[in-house]
Each structure stands twice: as structure tokens, then as C-alpha cells.
Coordinates of C-alpha atoms and ligand atoms in Angstrom, one line a residue:
M22 CA -46.7 -48.7 -99.3
I23 CA -46.8 -52.1 -97.7
H24 CA -46.2 -51.2 -94.1
P25 CA -42.9 -52.8 -92.9
E26 CA -44.7 -54.0 -89.8
T27 CA -46.4 -56.6 -92.0
W28 CA -43.2 -58.0 -93.5
L29 CA -40.3 -57.3 -91.1
K30 CA -41.0 -59.3 -87.9
V31 CA -39.5 -60.0 -84.6
Q32 CA -39.1 -63.8 -84.1
P33 CA -37.3 -65.7 -81.4
Q34 CA -34.3 -66.0 -83.8
G35 CA -34.2 -62.2 -84.4
L36 CA -35.5 -59.8 -87.0
F37 CA -37.0 -61.7 -90.0
C38 CA -37.6 -60.2 -93.4
E39 CA -40.5 -62.5 -94.6
P40 CA -40.6 -61.7 -98.3
G41 CA -36.8 -62.1 -98.5
G42 CA -36.7 -65.2 -96.4
F43 CA -33.7 -64.0 -94.3
F44 CA -32.9 -62.9 -90.8
I45 CA -30.8 -59.9 -89.9
D46 CA -28.1 -60.6 -87.3
P47 CA -30.0 -63.8 -86.1
L48 CA -29.2 -65.0 -82.6
C49 CA -29.0 -68.6 -83.6
A50 CA -28.0 -70.6 -86.6
V51 CA -30.5 -70.0 -89.5
D52 CA -30.8 -70.9 -93.2
R53 CA -30.2 -67.4 -94.5
A54 CA -28.6 -64.5 -92.6
V55 CA -27.7 -61.0 -93.4
V56 CA -25.0 -59.8 -90.9
T57 CA -24.3 -56.2 -90.1
H58 CA -20.9 -56.7 -88.5
A59 CA -18.6 -59.2 -86.9
H60 CA -19.2 -58.6 -83.2
S61 CA -20.1 -61.8 -81.5
D62 CA -23.7 -60.7 -80.6
H63 CA -24.5 -60.0 -84.2
A64 CA -22.4 -62.6 -86.1
R65 CA -23.3 -66.0 -84.7
P66 CA -21.8 -69.2 -86.0
G67 CA -23.4 -71.9 -88.1
H68 CA -25.7 -70.2 -90.6
R69 CA -26.1 -71.9 -94.0
A70 CA -25.9 -68.7 -96.1
V71 CA -24.4 -65.4 -95.0
L72 CA -24.5 -62.1 -96.8
A73 CA -22.3 -59.4 -95.4
S74 CA -19.5 -56.9 -96.4
A75 CA -16.3 -58.5 -97.5
D76 CA -14.5 -57.2 -94.4
T77 CA -17.2 -58.6 -92.1
L78 CA -16.9 -62.0 -93.7
A79 CA -13.1 -61.9 -93.3
L80 CA -13.5 -61.0 -89.6
M81 CA -16.1 -63.7 -89.1
R82 CA -13.8 -66.4 -90.7
A83 CA -11.0 -65.3 -88.3
R84 CA -13.3 -65.3 -85.2
L85 CA -15.5 -68.3 -85.9
G86 CA -13.3 -70.5 -88.0
E87 CA -13.7 -71.1 -91.8
D88 CA -16.4 -73.8 -91.3
R89 CA -18.6 -71.9 -88.8
A90 CA -18.8 -68.6 -90.6
G91 CA -21.5 -69.7 -93.0
E92 CA -21.6 -72.6 -95.5
T93 CA -22.0 -70.2 -98.3
Q94 CA -20.7 -66.6 -97.8
Q95 CA -21.6 -63.8 -100.2
A96 CA -20.0 -60.4 -100.0
L97 CA -21.9 -57.4 -101.1
G98 CA -20.0 -54.2 -101.9
W99 CA -21.2 -50.7 -100.7
G100 CA -24.1 -49.6 -102.8
E101 CA -24.4 -52.9 -104.8
T102 CA -28.0 -54.1 -104.9
L103 CA -29.0 -57.7 -104.6
R104 CA -32.5 -59.1 -105.1
I105 CA -33.3 -61.8 -102.5
N106 CA -36.6 -63.2 -103.4
D107 CA -38.9 -60.2 -103.5
V108 CA -36.7 -57.8 -101.6
E109 CA -33.9 -55.5 -102.8
V110 CA -31.1 -55.4 -100.4
C111 CA -28.0 -53.2 -100.2
L112 CA -25.4 -52.4 -97.6
R113 CA -24.3 -49.0 -96.5
P114 CA -21.4 -48.2 -94.1
A115 CA -22.3 -47.9 -90.4
G116 CA -19.0 -46.5 -89.1
H117 CA -19.0 -48.8 -86.1
V118 CA -16.1 -51.2 -86.8
L119 CA -14.3 -52.5 -89.9
G120 CA -16.9 -53.8 -92.3
S121 CA -19.9 -52.7 -90.3
A122 CA -22.9 -52.1 -92.5
Q123 CA -26.5 -50.9 -92.4
V124 CA -28.9 -53.2 -94.2
V125 CA -31.2 -51.3 -96.6
M126 CA -34.3 -53.2 -97.7
A127 CA -36.8 -52.1 -100.3
Y128 CA -40.1 -53.9 -100.6
G129 CA -43.6 -52.8 -101.5
S130 CA -42.5 -49.3 -102.1
A131 CA -41.2 -49.0 -98.5
R132 CA -37.6 -48.7 -97.5
V133 CA -36.3 -49.9 -94.2
V134 CA -32.8 -49.4 -92.8
V135 CA -31.5 -51.7 -90.1
S136 CA -28.4 -49.8 -88.8
G137 CA -27.0 -52.5 -86.6
D138 CA -24.5 -50.8 -84.3
Y139 CA -23.3 -47.4 -85.5
K140 CA -21.5 -44.2 -84.6
R141 CA -21.0 -40.9 -86.3
A142 CA -17.6 -39.8 -84.9
P143 CA -14.8 -40.3 -87.6
D144 CA -12.9 -43.5 -87.2
P145 CA -9.8 -44.2 -89.4
T146 CA -10.3 -48.0 -89.2
C147 CA -13.7 -48.1 -91.0
V148 CA -15.8 -46.3 -93.6
G149 CA -18.0 -43.6 -92.0
F150 CA -21.8 -43.9 -91.4
E151 CA -23.8 -42.9 -94.4
P152 CA -27.4 -41.6 -93.7
V153 CA -30.0 -43.2 -96.0
A154 CA -33.5 -41.7 -96.3
C155 CA -36.1 -44.3 -95.3
D156 CA -39.6 -45.0 -94.1
V157 CA -38.5 -47.0 -91.0
F158 CA -35.1 -46.6 -89.3
V159 CA -34.1 -49.4 -87.0
S160 CA -31.7 -48.2 -84.4
E161 CA -29.8 -49.4 -81.3
A162 CA -30.1 -47.3 -78.2
T163 CA -27.0 -48.3 -76.1
F164 CA -26.2 -44.8 -75.1
A165 CA -29.6 -43.2 -75.5
L166 CA -29.6 -41.0 -72.4
P167 CA -28.8 -37.3 -72.3
V168 CA -25.9 -38.0 -69.9
F169 CA -24.1 -39.9 -72.6
V170 CA -22.2 -37.3 -74.7
H171 CA -18.9 -38.7 -75.8
P172 CA -16.0 -36.3 -75.8
A173 CA -13.7 -36.1 -78.8
P174 CA -11.5 -39.3 -79.0
K175 CA -8.5 -37.2 -79.7
A176 CA -8.8 -35.4 -76.3
E177 CA -9.1 -38.8 -74.6
I178 CA -5.9 -40.0 -76.3
H179 CA -4.1 -36.9 -75.2
R180 CA -5.1 -37.7 -71.6
L181 CA -3.5 -41.1 -72.0
L182 CA -0.3 -39.6 -73.6
N183 CA -0.1 -37.0 -70.8
S184 CA -0.3 -39.7 -68.2
V185 CA 2.5 -41.6 -70.0
A186 CA 4.6 -38.4 -70.0
L187 CA 3.9 -37.9 -66.3
F188 CA 4.7 -41.5 -65.3
P189 CA 7.4 -42.6 -67.8
E190 CA 8.5 -45.6 -65.7
R191 CA 5.0 -47.1 -65.4
T192 CA 3.2 -49.4 -67.9
H193 CA 0.0 -47.9 -69.2
V194 CA -2.4 -50.8 -69.8
V195 CA -5.7 -50.0 -71.5
G196 CA -8.6 -52.5 -71.5
C197 CA -10.4 -52.7 -74.9
Y198 CA -12.4 -55.0 -77.1
A199 CA -10.5 -57.3 -79.5
L200 CA -12.6 -56.2 -82.5
G201 CA -12.8 -52.5 -83.3
K202 CA -11.9 -50.7 -80.2
C203 CA -8.3 -52.1 -80.0
Q204 CA -7.5 -51.1 -83.6
R205 CA -9.2 -47.7 -83.3
L206 CA -7.0 -47.0 -80.2
I207 CA -3.9 -47.9 -82.1
T208 CA -4.7 -45.7 -85.1
L209 CA -5.7 -42.8 -82.8
L210 CA -2.4 -43.2 -81.0
R211 CA -0.5 -43.2 -84.3
Q212 CA -2.4 -40.1 -85.4
A213 CA -1.4 -38.4 -82.1
G214 CA 2.2 -39.1 -83.0
W215 CA 2.9 -42.2 -80.9
D216 CA 5.2 -44.1 -83.2
R217 CA 6.8 -46.4 -80.6
P218 CA 5.8 -50.1 -80.6
I219 CA 2.4 -50.8 -79.1
W220 CA 2.2 -54.0 -77.0
V221 CA -0.8 -56.2 -77.4
H222 CA -2.3 -59.1 -75.4
G223 CA -2.5 -62.3 -77.3
A224 CA -6.3 -62.2 -77.4
L225 CA -6.1 -59.0 -79.5
A226 CA -3.5 -60.0 -82.0
G227 CA -5.7 -62.1 -84.3
M228 CA -8.1 -59.3 -85.0
C229 CA -5.2 -56.8 -85.5
A230 CA -3.8 -59.1 -88.2
V231 CA -7.2 -59.2 -90.1
Y232 CA -7.3 -55.4 -90.0
E233 CA -3.8 -55.2 -91.4
T234 CA -4.8 -57.7 -94.2
C235 CA -7.9 -55.5 -94.9
G236 CA -5.6 -52.5 -95.4
V237 CA -5.7 -50.8 -92.0
A238 CA -2.1 -50.0 -91.1
L239 CA -1.4 -50.3 -87.4
G240 CA 2.4 -49.7 -87.2
E241 CA 4.7 -51.9 -85.0
L242 CA 2.8 -54.2 -82.6
R243 CA 4.6 -56.5 -80.2
P244 CA 3.2 -59.4 -78.1
A245 CA 2.9 -58.3 -74.5
T246 CA 2.7 -61.8 -73.3
G247 CA 6.2 -63.0 -72.6
A248 CA 7.7 -59.5 -72.6
A249 CA 10.1 -58.6 -69.7
K250 CA 8.9 -56.2 -67.1
R251 CA 11.7 -53.7 -67.9
E252 CA 10.6 -53.7 -71.6
L253 CA 7.1 -52.7 -70.6
A254 CA 8.2 -49.8 -68.4
G255 CA 6.9 -46.7 -70.1
A256 CA 5.1 -48.7 -72.7
I257 CA 1.4 -48.7 -73.8
V258 CA -0.2 -52.1 -73.6
L259 CA -3.6 -53.1 -74.9
A260 CA -5.5 -56.0 -73.3
P261 CA -9.0 -57.4 -73.1
P262 CA -10.8 -55.9 -70.1
G263 CA -10.9 -59.4 -68.4
A264 CA -7.1 -59.6 -68.4
L265 CA -6.6 -56.4 -66.3
A266 CA -7.4 -58.0 -63.0
D267 CA -5.9 -61.3 -64.0
R268 CA -2.6 -63.0 -63.2
W269 CA -1.6 -61.8 -66.6
A270 CA -1.3 -58.2 -65.4
R271 CA 1.4 -59.0 -62.9
R272 CA 4.0 -58.8 -65.7
L273 CA 3.4 -55.1 -66.0
A274 CA 5.6 -52.5 -64.4
D275 CA 3.6 -50.6 -61.7
P276 CA 0.7 -50.3 -64.2
V277 CA -1.6 -47.4 -64.7
V278 CA -4.9 -49.1 -65.6
G279 CA -7.0 -47.5 -68.2
M280 CA -10.2 -48.6 -70.0
A281 CA -11.6 -47.4 -73.3
S282 CA -15.4 -47.5 -73.4
G283 CA -18.4 -45.3 -73.6
W284 CA -19.4 -46.6 -70.2
M285 CA -16.4 -44.9 -68.7
R286 CA -18.6 -41.8 -68.7
V287 CA -20.1 -43.4 -65.6
R288 CA -17.4 -42.9 -63.0
Q289 CA -18.9 -45.5 -60.7
R290 CA -18.3 -48.2 -63.4
A291 CA -14.6 -47.1 -63.7
R292 CA -14.1 -47.0 -59.9
S293 CA -15.7 -50.4 -59.3
R294 CA -13.3 -51.9 -61.9
G295 CA -10.2 -50.3 -60.4
V296 CA -9.8 -48.2 -63.5
E297 CA -7.5 -45.2 -62.8
L298 CA -7.6 -43.7 -66.3
P299 CA -11.1 -44.0 -67.8
L300 CA -11.1 -43.1 -71.5
V301 CA -14.5 -42.3 -72.9
I302 CA -14.0 -43.7 -76.4
S303 CA -17.1 -45.5 -77.8
D304 CA -17.9 -47.2 -81.0
H305 CA -21.6 -46.4 -80.5
A306 CA -23.5 -43.3 -81.2
D307 CA -24.0 -41.0 -78.2
W308 CA -27.3 -39.2 -77.3
N309 CA -26.7 -36.3 -79.7
E310 CA -25.6 -38.6 -82.6
L311 CA -28.6 -40.9 -82.1
N312 CA -31.0 -37.9 -82.3
A313 CA -29.2 -36.2 -85.2
T314 CA -29.3 -39.4 -87.1
L315 CA -33.0 -39.8 -86.6
D316 CA -33.4 -36.3 -88.1
E317 CA -31.1 -36.9 -91.0
V318 CA -32.7 -40.1 -92.2
G319 CA -36.0 -38.4 -92.0
A320 CA -38.0 -41.6 -91.2
P321 CA -41.5 -41.1 -89.8
E322 CA -40.9 -44.2 -87.7
V323 CA -38.0 -45.5 -85.6
W324 CA -37.8 -49.0 -84.3
V325 CA -35.4 -49.5 -81.4
T326 CA -33.7 -52.8 -81.0
H327 CA -32.0 -52.7 -77.6
G328 CA -30.6 -50.3 -75.0
R329 CA -32.3 -47.3 -73.4
E330 CA -35.3 -47.4 -75.8
E331 CA -37.7 -45.4 -73.6
A332 CA -35.6 -42.2 -73.7
L333 CA -35.0 -42.3 -77.4
I334 CA -38.6 -43.1 -78.2
H335 CA -39.7 -40.2 -76.0
A336 CA -37.3 -37.8 -77.7
A337 CA -38.4 -39.0 -81.1
A338 CA -42.1 -38.6 -80.3
R339 CA -41.5 -34.9 -79.4
R340 CA -40.4 -34.4 -83.0
G341 CA -43.4 -36.4 -84.4
I342 CA -41.4 -39.6 -85.1
R343 CA -43.3 -42.7 -84.1
G344 CA -41.2 -45.0 -81.9
R345 CA -41.5 -48.7 -81.3
A346 CA -39.4 -50.8 -78.9
L347 CA -38.5 -54.2 -80.5
R348 CA -37.0 -55.4 -77.2
L349 CA -34.6 -57.8 -79.0
V350 CA -32.8 -59.8 -76.3
G351 CA -29.2 -61.0 -76.8
Y352 CA -27.5 -57.9 -78.2
G353 CA -25.2 -55.6 -76.4
E354 CA -22.7 -58.2 -75.3
E355 CA -20.1 -57.4 -77.9
D356 CA -17.6 -59.9 -76.6
Q357 CA -18.0 -63.1 -74.7
G358 CA -18.6 -63.0 -71.0
A359 CA -20.6 -60.9 -68.6
E360 CA -17.5 -59.3 -67.3
V361 CA -16.7 -57.8 -70.7
E362 CA -20.3 -56.8 -71.1
A363 CA -20.2 -54.7 -67.9
V364 CA -17.7 -52.3 -69.4
G365 CA -18.7 -53.2 -73.0
A366 CA -19.4 -50.6 -75.6
Ligands
ZN426 ZN1 -21.1 -54.0 -82.4
ZN427 ZN1 -24.1 -54.9 -80.7

């Protein structure tokens, strides 16, 4: 086996696969990029060639604009194999957001899986994570502390609906990311039987439209901007976290402010943002999922891109898995702005 350390390297632009001549989720514009998913910290504008899943490419075009989403875009279906120079590349679902993929690379009889961001909890808006046996597993570690155990999303949605039942005259506004979290909340609400219109902030509408185009049904959505206060009494409104404390929120009827994020597990974070109804709903693997995934893929080595790498590497070492911190800087800010980052994932 040609050890992956000799051919998959950390460079200032990001993780570089030398024999393939491509970067994975590069942090700046490069000649050839393989992109795991369309969040802004992974899918940067201006690459020459981009390889990704078809849904990720559709989301990138909507976010970045047709001309900034890669001069040449190539879609790779789940399980299709493509040879890029000396490397065989395929994509497997990561279960993080629509289109999110793990990048599987085979070279010199070694197989490396770069998982991007991932989660293991079922999510009706995307294809579930598929464990792939490998020699090196590259993982994020956003929630890699034992305190981060995400509850069942269904239970969190019931807390929201209970609050709506308790305060039928108030608007329930829930802060969430434009890409992924918003559409997941909507489908979770639909599954829980909420069939009334869901009101969305203008900043979320574009991504919802792409999801619909890609076949994820969201039910009736209405623009919250411009709605009368009386229409929003008793309604559920979704908005980007930044809008909650904004002038924008004044249109809401005596709002109950919620936020859907894995960080809501940290009560202090919720309190400091004036969140009354913290919903612990995350698109990232929690502590148990991270560790279970390491065991499932069976890699003797795990490389950790960003997050709480020490804790994960320590837990891996106890099971005989060699850990390595890549300390990639620039990931973890899923949407623009430090404010969003603070309540991010
Ligand atoms: Zn992400
Ligand atoms: Zn990320």
C-alpha cells in the first residue's frame, strides 16, 4: 500500500490529492476541485473544474451564480467511478444536506474516504450516510465531545408544536440555516402533521426552491416578508439566525424565538442569543455517531479536519485507531458571517 500520507496532503488551499491533481473542498479558487457539499465553507466560487453530485452542483449554481460555480461542472452519480489521472474517485452519500457526498479515493491499493460533513440520523431531505470500509477515514469533529448527544429530532419538533399549541396567538420564529436545516425543519414539521403554510424569510426561499426542483416536497411555503402581523399570529416562521434580532423581526406577533442547531445543547449559547426555545437539531454527527462511524468504516487511521479533534483522537486511540489532526482552517462557518457561525451547525 502506498501510504495516503505520501499522496493526500494538506496545502494552504486545502486537502490536495497529488496523483489526481485535485483539491477536495478547496478554500480558494483552484484548477480542479471535488466538492463534498454546497455549504459555503466547502463550496467556494471560481474553480475551473468542479466534480460533485448533481444536487450539489444545482445548489452551487443557485448560491454562487451560474458563472462562479465552476467553469466546467461534472456530476458524478452515487457509486459511479471516475478515473482522474491515477486515482479512482467515487461519491457516496454523507447524509448531511441535499447532495452531500463522501469522496472515496483509491490509489496505490489504499482507499481513503473524505467524509466532508456528515450525520447518521435519518433526514428525509437527503440520502443517508453510507459507511465505506477504508484505510484512512477523514472526519470532521464539530461535536466531538461526550456532552454532545443530539436528541431525536422528532422530539424537538414536538416541543415546538407543543409551544405553538400553548401560545396560539404568538408567532413561533425559528432561526436556521438557509441550506439544509431549513428544509429539514419543514419536512420534520410535515411528518409531524403540520400541514398549514410555513412562512419563510426571503433569504431562505431560494434554497427551498432548489430542494423542490430536486424532488424534495416542502408543502405550502409563504413569504414572511411583507406578511401582516395578524396573519403571522399562531404561525411558524423560519428565518436565518441573523434576522431574529433584526428590525425584520418586528413584524412578528409577540414572537417565541427558537433556534435549530446542535449548539443549542449549550444552554449558555441559547440564553446569550435570547433564544427561548432552543431546538437541538443538528446536521452534524454527535459524539456517539462519530465514534460509531469510526468503528463501522474500520479504518486503522482517522484524520480529523476541524472541530474538537483532541477528544475524538483520544477516543480513537483507546480503540487502537491512529488519529491525526489536520487542523484545516476555514471550515465550520456554514453560512456567511461570524454571527451565524456562533450558532452554526
Ligand atoms: Zn456542511
Ligand atoms: Zn462544514
